[in-house]
Structure formats: structure tokens, C-alpha cells
PDB file of C-alpha atoms in Angstrom:
ATOM      1  CA  MET A   1      -2.085 -58.906  40.761  1.00  0.00           C
ATOM      2  CA  ASN A   2      -5.316 -59.592  38.888  1.00  0.00           C
ATOM      3  CA  LYS A   3      -7.536 -56.531  38.839  1.00  0.00           C
ATOM      4  CA  ILE A   4     -11.040 -55.590  37.807  1.00  0.00           C
ATOM      5  CA  LEU A   5     -12.535 -52.136  37.548  1.00  0.00           C
ATOM      6  CA  VAL A   6     -16.106 -51.499  38.694  1.00  0.00           C
ATOM      7  CA  MET A   7     -17.647 -48.344  37.215  1.00  0.00           C
ATOM      8  CA  ILE A   8     -20.352 -46.714  39.325  1.00  0.00           C
ATOM      9  CA  TYR A   9     -22.868 -43.901  38.830  1.00  0.00           C
ATOM     10  CA  ASP A  10     -25.942 -42.563  40.593  1.00  0.00           C
ATOM     11  CA  GLY A  11     -28.617 -45.198  41.126  1.00  0.00           C
ATOM     12  CA  PHE A  12     -26.386 -48.156  40.304  1.00  0.00           C
ATOM     13  CA  SER A  13     -27.532 -51.657  41.253  1.00  0.00           C
ATOM     14  CA  MET A  14     -25.160 -53.481  43.569  1.00  0.00           C
ATOM     15  CA  TYR A  15     -27.050 -56.761  43.696  1.00  0.00           C
ATOM     16  CA  GLU A  16     -26.725 -57.255  39.940  1.00  0.00           C
ATOM     17  CA  ILE A  17     -22.946 -57.531  40.161  1.00  0.00           C
ATOM     18  CA  SER A  18     -22.725 -59.225  43.593  1.00  0.00           C
ATOM     19  CA  PRO A  19     -22.669 -62.772  42.177  1.00  0.00           C
ATOM     20  CA  LEU A  20     -19.662 -61.835  40.022  1.00  0.00           C
ATOM     21  CA  THR A  21     -17.771 -60.060  42.790  1.00  0.00           C
ATOM     22  CA  SER A  22     -18.569 -62.953  45.163  1.00  0.00           C
ATOM     23  CA  ILE A  23     -17.138 -65.449  42.688  1.00  0.00           C
ATOM     24  CA  LEU A  24     -13.946 -63.396  42.479  1.00  0.00           C
ATOM     25  CA  ALA A  25     -13.757 -62.993  46.269  1.00  0.00           C
ATOM     26  CA  TRP A  26     -13.946 -66.772  46.743  1.00  0.00           C
ATOM     27  CA  SER A  27     -11.806 -67.772  43.763  1.00  0.00           C
ATOM     28  CA  GLN A  28      -8.397 -69.304  44.324  1.00  0.00           C
ATOM     29  CA  THR A  29      -6.808 -66.334  42.587  1.00  0.00           C
ATOM     30  CA  ASP A  30      -6.479 -62.993  44.370  1.00  0.00           C
ATOM     31  CA  TRP A  31      -8.510 -60.264  42.671  1.00  0.00           C
ATOM     32  CA  GLN A  32      -8.233 -56.573  43.420  1.00  0.00           C
ATOM     33  CA  ILE A  33     -11.444 -54.637  42.797  1.00  0.00           C
ATOM     34  CA  ASP A  34     -11.046 -50.922  42.075  1.00  0.00           C
ATOM     35  CA  VAL A  35     -14.161 -48.751  42.054  1.00  0.00           C
ATOM     36  CA  VAL A  36     -14.157 -45.820  39.632  1.00  0.00           C
ATOM     37  CA  ALA A  37     -16.550 -42.967  38.828  1.00  0.00           C
ATOM     38  CA  SER A  38     -16.550 -39.538  37.211  1.00  0.00           C
ATOM     39  CA  GLU A  39     -16.055 -37.765  40.557  1.00  0.00           C
ATOM     40  CA  HIS A  40     -14.596 -38.586  43.956  1.00  0.00           C
ATOM     41  CA  LYS A  41     -17.873 -38.322  45.882  1.00  0.00           C
ATOM     42  CA  PRO A  42     -20.394 -40.798  47.331  1.00  0.00           C
ATOM     43  CA  TYR A  43     -22.724 -42.412  44.798  1.00  0.00           C
ATOM     44  CA  GLN A  44     -26.019 -43.779  46.061  1.00  0.00           C
ATOM     45  CA  THR A  45     -27.109 -47.234  44.991  1.00  0.00           C
ATOM     46  CA  GLU A  46     -30.687 -47.824  43.897  1.00  0.00           C
ATOM     47  CA  ASP A  47     -31.407 -49.222  47.364  1.00  0.00           C
ATOM     48  CA  GLY A  48     -29.895 -46.330  49.309  1.00  0.00           C
ATOM     49  CA  PHE A  49     -26.309 -47.303  50.128  1.00  0.00           C
ATOM     50  CA  ASP A  50     -23.612 -44.660  49.668  1.00  0.00           C
ATOM     51  CA  VAL A  51     -20.471 -45.918  47.929  1.00  0.00           C
ATOM     52  CA  MET A  52     -17.277 -43.889  47.601  1.00  0.00           C
ATOM     53  CA  PRO A  53     -15.172 -44.691  44.525  1.00  0.00           C
ATOM     54  CA  GLN A  54     -11.472 -45.184  45.095  1.00  0.00           C
ATOM     55  CA  MET A  55     -10.568 -43.312  41.931  1.00  0.00           C
ATOM     56  CA  THR A  56     -11.899 -41.081  39.184  1.00  0.00           C
ATOM     57  CA  PHE A  57     -11.691 -41.743  35.462  1.00  0.00           C
ATOM     58  CA  GLU A  58      -8.659 -39.451  35.274  1.00  0.00           C
ATOM     59  CA  ASP A  59      -6.847 -41.657  37.797  1.00  0.00           C
ATOM     60  CA  VAL A  60      -7.065 -44.696  35.521  1.00  0.00           C
ATOM     61  CA  GLN A  61      -3.852 -44.298  33.574  1.00  0.00           C
ATOM     62  CA  ASN A  62      -3.758 -47.707  31.908  1.00  0.00           C
ATOM     63  CA  ILE A  63      -6.928 -49.681  31.195  1.00  0.00           C
ATOM     64  CA  GLN A  64      -4.752 -52.630  30.137  1.00  0.00           C
ATOM     65  CA  ALA A  65      -3.807 -53.099  33.802  1.00  0.00           C
ATOM     66  CA  TYR A  66      -7.304 -54.542  34.310  1.00  0.00           C
ATOM     67  CA  GLN A  67      -8.720 -57.864  33.196  1.00  0.00           C
ATOM     68  CA  MET A  68     -12.310 -56.625  33.253  1.00  0.00           C
ATOM     69  CA  LEU A  69     -14.518 -53.550  33.437  1.00  0.00           C
ATOM     70  CA  VAL A  70     -17.775 -54.258  35.313  1.00  0.00           C
ATOM     71  CA  MET A  71     -20.820 -52.037  34.829  1.00  0.00           C
ATOM     72  CA  PRO A  72     -23.779 -52.519  37.187  1.00  0.00           C
ATOM     73  CA  GLY A  73     -27.313 -51.699  36.125  1.00  0.00           C
ATOM     74  CA  ILE A  74     -28.769 -48.213  36.428  1.00  0.00           C
ATOM     75  CA  ALA A  75     -32.073 -47.383  38.136  1.00  0.00           C
ATOM     76  CA  ASN A  76     -32.644 -44.441  35.778  1.00  0.00           C
ATOM     77  CA  TYR A  77     -30.244 -44.189  32.858  1.00  0.00           C
ATOM     78  CA  HIS A  78     -31.641 -40.748  31.980  1.00  0.00           C
ATOM     79  CA  THR A  79     -29.684 -39.323  34.925  1.00  0.00           C
ATOM     80  CA  VAL A  80     -26.406 -41.023  33.930  1.00  0.00           C
ATOM     81  CA  LEU A  81     -26.405 -40.912  30.124  1.00  0.00           C
ATOM     82  CA  PRO A  82     -26.037 -37.100  29.803  1.00  0.00           C
ATOM     83  CA  ASP A  83     -22.737 -37.104  31.748  1.00  0.00           C
ATOM     84  CA  GLN A  84     -20.243 -37.057  28.896  1.00  0.00           C
ATOM     85  CA  ARG A  85     -17.446 -38.082  31.256  1.00  0.00           C
ATOM     86  CA  ASN A  86     -18.975 -41.568  31.398  1.00  0.00           C
ATOM     87  CA  ILE A  87     -19.023 -41.812  27.609  1.00  0.00           C
ATOM     88  CA  ALA A  88     -15.512 -40.402  27.202  1.00  0.00           C
ATOM     89  CA  PHE A  89     -14.168 -42.938  29.698  1.00  0.00           C
ATOM     90  CA  LEU A  90     -15.874 -45.852  27.960  1.00  0.00           C
ATOM     91  CA  SER A  91     -14.570 -44.641  24.590  1.00  0.00           C
ATOM     92  CA  ARG A  92     -11.103 -45.507  25.856  1.00  0.00           C
ATOM     93  CA  PHE A  93     -12.144 -49.172  25.650  1.00  0.00           C
ATOM     94  CA  LYS A  94     -12.586 -49.035  21.868  1.00  0.00           C
ATOM     95  CA  THR A  95      -8.945 -50.048  21.524  1.00  0.00           C
ATOM     96  CA  ARG A  96      -7.744 -53.641  21.010  1.00  0.00           C
ATOM     97  CA  PRO A  97      -6.668 -55.563  22.966  1.00  0.00           C
ATOM     98  CA  ARG A  98      -8.833 -54.380  25.829  1.00  0.00           C
ATOM     99  CA  PRO A  99     -10.190 -55.756  29.101  1.00  0.00           C
ATOM    100  CA  VAL A 100     -13.359 -57.833  28.995  1.00  0.00           C
ATOM    101  CA  ILE A 101     -16.411 -55.635  29.566  1.00  0.00           C
ATOM    102  CA  ALA A 102     -19.305 -56.977  31.637  1.00  0.00           C
ATOM    103  CA  ALA A 103     -22.459 -54.806  31.591  1.00  0.00           C
ATOM    104  CA  ILE A 104     -25.840 -55.742  33.038  1.00  0.00           C
ATOM    105  CA  SER A 105     -29.391 -54.382  32.915  1.00  0.00           C
ATOM    106  CA  ALA A 106     -29.592 -50.832  31.509  1.00  0.00           C
ATOM    107  CA  SER A 107     -25.832 -50.172  31.542  1.00  0.00           C
ATOM    108  CA  PRO A 108     -25.275 -51.419  27.963  1.00  0.00           C
ATOM    109  CA  ILE A 109     -26.916 -48.163  26.873  1.00  0.00           C
ATOM    110  CA  LEU A 110     -23.708 -46.410  27.949  1.00  0.00           C
ATOM    111  CA  LEU A 111     -21.692 -48.836  25.825  1.00  0.00           C
ATOM    112  CA  ALA A 112     -23.973 -48.093  22.882  1.00  0.00           C
ATOM    113  CA  LYS A 113     -23.504 -44.338  23.330  1.00  0.00           C
ATOM    114  CA  ALA A 114     -19.719 -44.864  23.347  1.00  0.00           C
ATOM    115  CA  GLY A 115     -19.935 -46.889  20.107  1.00  0.00           C
ATOM    116  CA  LEU A 116     -18.845 -50.156  21.708  1.00  0.00           C
ATOM    117  CA  LEU A 117     -21.885 -52.134  20.539  1.00  0.00           C
ATOM    118  CA  ASP A 118     -21.754 -51.135  16.866  1.00  0.00           C
ATOM    119  CA  ASP A 119     -20.313 -54.530  15.902  1.00  0.00           C
ATOM    120  CA  THR A 120     -21.277 -56.541  18.969  1.00  0.00           C
ATOM    121  CA  LYS A 121     -24.293 -58.686  19.815  1.00  0.00           C
ATOM    122  CA  PHE A 122     -25.843 -57.679  23.134  1.00  0.00           C
ATOM    123  CA  VAL A 123     -28.872 -57.864  25.424  1.00  0.00           C
ATOM    124  CA  ALA A 124     -30.050 -55.047  27.689  1.00  0.00           C
ATOM    125  CA  GLY A 125     -32.695 -54.421  30.306  1.00  0.00           C
ATOM    126  CA  LEU A 126     -34.338 -51.512  28.504  1.00  0.00           C
ATOM    127  CA  PHE A 127     -37.950 -50.739  27.708  1.00  0.00           C
ATOM    128  CA  GLU A 128     -38.788 -51.100  24.031  1.00  0.00           C
ATOM    129  CA  SER A 129     -39.402 -47.356  23.842  1.00  0.00           C
ATOM    130  CA  ALA A 130     -35.708 -46.754  24.570  1.00  0.00           C
ATOM    131  CA  TYR A 131     -34.736 -48.279  21.227  1.00  0.00           C
ATOM    132  CA  GLU A 132     -36.946 -45.747  19.463  1.00  0.00           C
ATOM    133  CA  GLU A 133     -35.942 -42.768  21.600  1.00  0.00           C
ATOM    134  CA  GLU A 134     -32.200 -43.451  21.664  1.00  0.00           C
ATOM    135  CA  ARG A 135     -31.371 -43.928  18.005  1.00  0.00           C
ATOM    136  CA  PHE A 136     -27.682 -44.557  18.744  1.00  0.00           C
ATOM    137  CA  ILE A 137     -28.521 -48.015  20.150  1.00  0.00           C
ATOM    138  CA  PRO A 138     -27.752 -50.561  17.392  1.00  0.00           C
ATOM    139  CA  LYS A 139     -30.987 -52.562  17.731  1.00  0.00           C
ATOM    140  CA  ARG A 140     -29.865 -54.746  14.800  1.00  0.00           C
ATOM    141  CA  ASN A 141     -27.379 -56.319  17.245  1.00  0.00           C
ATOM    142  CA  LEU A 142     -29.925 -56.942  20.013  1.00  0.00           C
ATOM    143  CA  VAL A 143     -30.238 -60.624  20.991  1.00  0.00           C
ATOM    144  CA  ARG A 144     -33.051 -61.598  23.340  1.00  0.00           C
ATOM    145  CA  LYS A 145     -31.240 -64.134  25.533  1.00  0.00           C
ATOM    146  CA  PRO A 146     -30.498 -64.140  29.267  1.00  0.00           C
ATOM    147  CA  VAL A 147     -26.768 -63.546  28.742  1.00  0.00           C
ATOM    148  CA  VAL A 148     -24.884 -62.637  25.571  1.00  0.00           C
ATOM    149  CA  SER A 149     -21.106 -62.846  25.221  1.00  0.00           C
ATOM    150  CA  ASP A 150     -19.659 -61.406  22.010  1.00  0.00           C
ATOM    151  CA  ASN A 151     -16.516 -59.543  21.031  1.00  0.00           C
ATOM    152  CA  GLY A 152     -15.193 -59.527  24.603  1.00  0.00           C
ATOM    153  CA  ILE A 153     -18.387 -57.940  25.952  1.00  0.00           C
ATOM    154  CA  VAL A 154     -20.755 -59.816  28.295  1.00  0.00           C
ATOM    155  CA  THR A 155     -24.263 -58.387  28.677  1.00  0.00           C
ATOM    156  CA  SER A 156     -27.373 -59.473  30.541  1.00  0.00           C
ATOM    157  CA  THR A 157     -30.608 -58.249  32.055  1.00  0.00           C
ATOM    158  CA  ALA A 158     -31.323 -57.712  35.743  1.00  0.00           C
ATOM    159  CA  PHE A 159     -33.225 -61.012  35.897  1.00  0.00           C
ATOM    160  CA  PHE A 160     -30.065 -63.104  35.457  1.00  0.00           C
ATOM    161  CA  PRO A 161     -27.337 -61.737  37.765  1.00  0.00           C
ATOM    162  CA  ARG A 162     -26.063 -65.222  38.678  1.00  0.00           C
ATOM    163  CA  GLU A 163     -25.771 -66.359  35.067  1.00  0.00           C
ATOM    164  CA  PHE A 164     -24.165 -63.010  34.209  1.00  0.00           C
ATOM    165  CA  GLY A 165     -21.607 -63.445  37.005  1.00  0.00           C
ATOM    166  CA  ILE A 166     -20.712 -66.975  35.932  1.00  0.00           C
ATOM    167  CA  THR A 167     -20.370 -66.031  32.244  1.00  0.00           C
ATOM    168  CA  ALA A 168     -18.270 -62.965  33.079  1.00  0.00           C
ATOM    169  CA  ALA A 169     -16.041 -65.016  35.391  1.00  0.00           C
ATOM    170  CA  HIS A 170     -15.500 -67.593  32.640  1.00  0.00           C
ATOM    171  CA  ALA A 171     -14.580 -64.756  30.248  1.00  0.00           C
ATOM    172  CA  ILE A 172     -11.573 -63.874  32.416  1.00  0.00           C
ATOM    173  CA  GLY A 173     -10.531 -67.471  33.021  1.00  0.00           C
ATOM    174  CA  VAL A 174     -12.104 -68.043  36.429  1.00  0.00           C
ATOM    175  CA  ASN A 175     -13.385 -71.601  36.243  1.00  0.00           C
ATOM    176  CA  VAL A 176     -16.542 -71.988  38.302  1.00  0.00           C
ATOM    177  CA  PRO A 177     -19.300 -74.566  37.811  1.00  0.00           C
ATOM    178  CA  LYS A 178     -22.434 -73.339  36.080  1.00  0.00           C
ATOM    179  CA  ASN A 179     -24.492 -74.414  39.083  1.00  0.00           C
ATOM    180  CA  ILE A 180     -22.327 -72.687  41.698  1.00  0.00           C
ATOM    181  CA  PHE A 181     -25.328 -70.845  43.164  1.00  0.00           C
ATOM    182  CA  GLU A 182     -27.708 -73.805  42.951  1.00  0.00           C
ATOM    183  CA  GLN A 183     -25.794 -76.699  44.466  1.00  0.00           C
ATOM    184  CA  PHE A 184     -28.524 -77.892  46.841  1.00  0.00           C
ATOM    185  CA  GLY A 185     -31.705 -76.041  45.971  1.00  0.00           C
ATOM    186  CA  THR A 186     -34.485 -75.828  48.535  1.00  0.00           C
ATOM    187  CA  ASP A 187     -34.266 -79.578  49.214  1.00  0.00           C
ATOM    188  CA  ALA A 188     -30.978 -79.228  51.107  1.00  0.00           C
ATOM    189  CA  SER A 189     -30.522 -81.859  53.805  1.00  0.00           C
ATOM    190  CA  ALA A 190     -29.271 -81.258  57.334  1.00  0.00           C
ATOM    191  CA  GLU A 191     -25.909 -82.685  56.213  1.00  0.00           C
ATOM    192  CA  ASP A 192     -25.788 -80.264  53.285  1.00  0.00           C
ATOM    193  CA  LEU A 193     -26.274 -77.422  55.765  1.00  0.00           C
ATOM    194  CA  THR A 194     -23.609 -78.603  58.198  1.00  0.00           C
ATOM    195  CA  PHE A 195     -20.373 -76.694  57.578  1.00  0.00           C
ATOM    196  CA  ARG A 196     -17.043 -78.099  58.676  1.00  0.00           C
ATOM    197  CA  ASP A 197     -13.588 -76.624  58.650  1.00  0.00           C
ATOM    198  CA  ASN A 198     -11.406 -79.047  56.665  1.00  0.00           C
ATOM    199  CA  GLY A 199      -8.230 -77.361  57.870  1.00  0.00           C
TER     200      GLY A 199
END
């Protein structure tokens, strides 16, 4: 069974990872998605949904059982960063080989705190002031592109969730076209919008 691990925290952004999880849900390979957090309690998304993780960090015995760790964005990283359990869990991914890590928006700040970006190019959805305030972020490795894939870590900003999802899917061998979310555009014809069961 192919498995990915989705790490959640207070104020996480579901929509930023939805293109990736949708790709996996519709891929021809079965993917199991396990949701993990520091505690077994509901975590509220930035838009008010409560999500209950299936497991805690302590329940993840073998990170190698997963092909990817997915980290959604964070509405306010100041509420998540101080929880050392998040950093300790991510530190487990400093080993090699390891699962691909896909982190979007502000979540790369957690990777930086865990030392996972010290030798890795990345992009993050952080205000410029964060790079001055949080001196542990290796700004020398910051690349200002929509999506950056380096050293088995895929990062992006909140403005490019579709591109992030496609790049992350490619990183674990899921072959989807780069225009999967833009096949017709707004000029779709009536035929384009007629769905038939080919079965």
C-alpha cells in the first residue's frame, strides 16, 4: 500500500493541499492518507473546519513506511512554531533515505527550525520580516519561484497550490499532466461539459 502522511496543526490550510490529495485520490494507484498531529484532538483549519488526526507523532513508528510527508500552510505560524513536538517530529526526517517532503506557504518555517533546509533550496510564503526575526531560517537558500524542488523537498507559496500538487505528485512517481487542472479553461464547450460513463 502506498501511503502519505499529512501533518496538521492549528490554523492549517486545507485548500493548499487539496490539489495534491485530489490527484492522489484520482490516480490509478491506491494511496492511503494518514493524518498526524502532536495530540489526538480536533485541529481547526484556517476556515473553521475541525479535523481529527488519526494518529499522534508517537504513533508513527516508521517514517520509511510513507512515500511523502505533506505539510499544509499555517494561518499563524507563531502559534505552531513554539510547540517543540512539531520540531522533534520533523527532526526524524533528517535521515536518508527519507520520504519526500512537500511543504507549502508558511510551513517551511517548521522545516527550517528542524534544520531540514540548511542545505536545501526552498520558497516560503513568509513576510520579509520573518527572515530577520527568525534567524534560524537559511535565507541564503531562499529561491523566489512558484515551486522549488530540491533535495527531496518540494516547497511553494499559497498562490500556487495546483503547481505544488503536480510537482509533489511527480516527486513520488505519480504521472499527471502539467495542465491537469486547466484542461478546458473558461472557454469550455457544451461537449467538454458533458460527462459520460465509458464503462
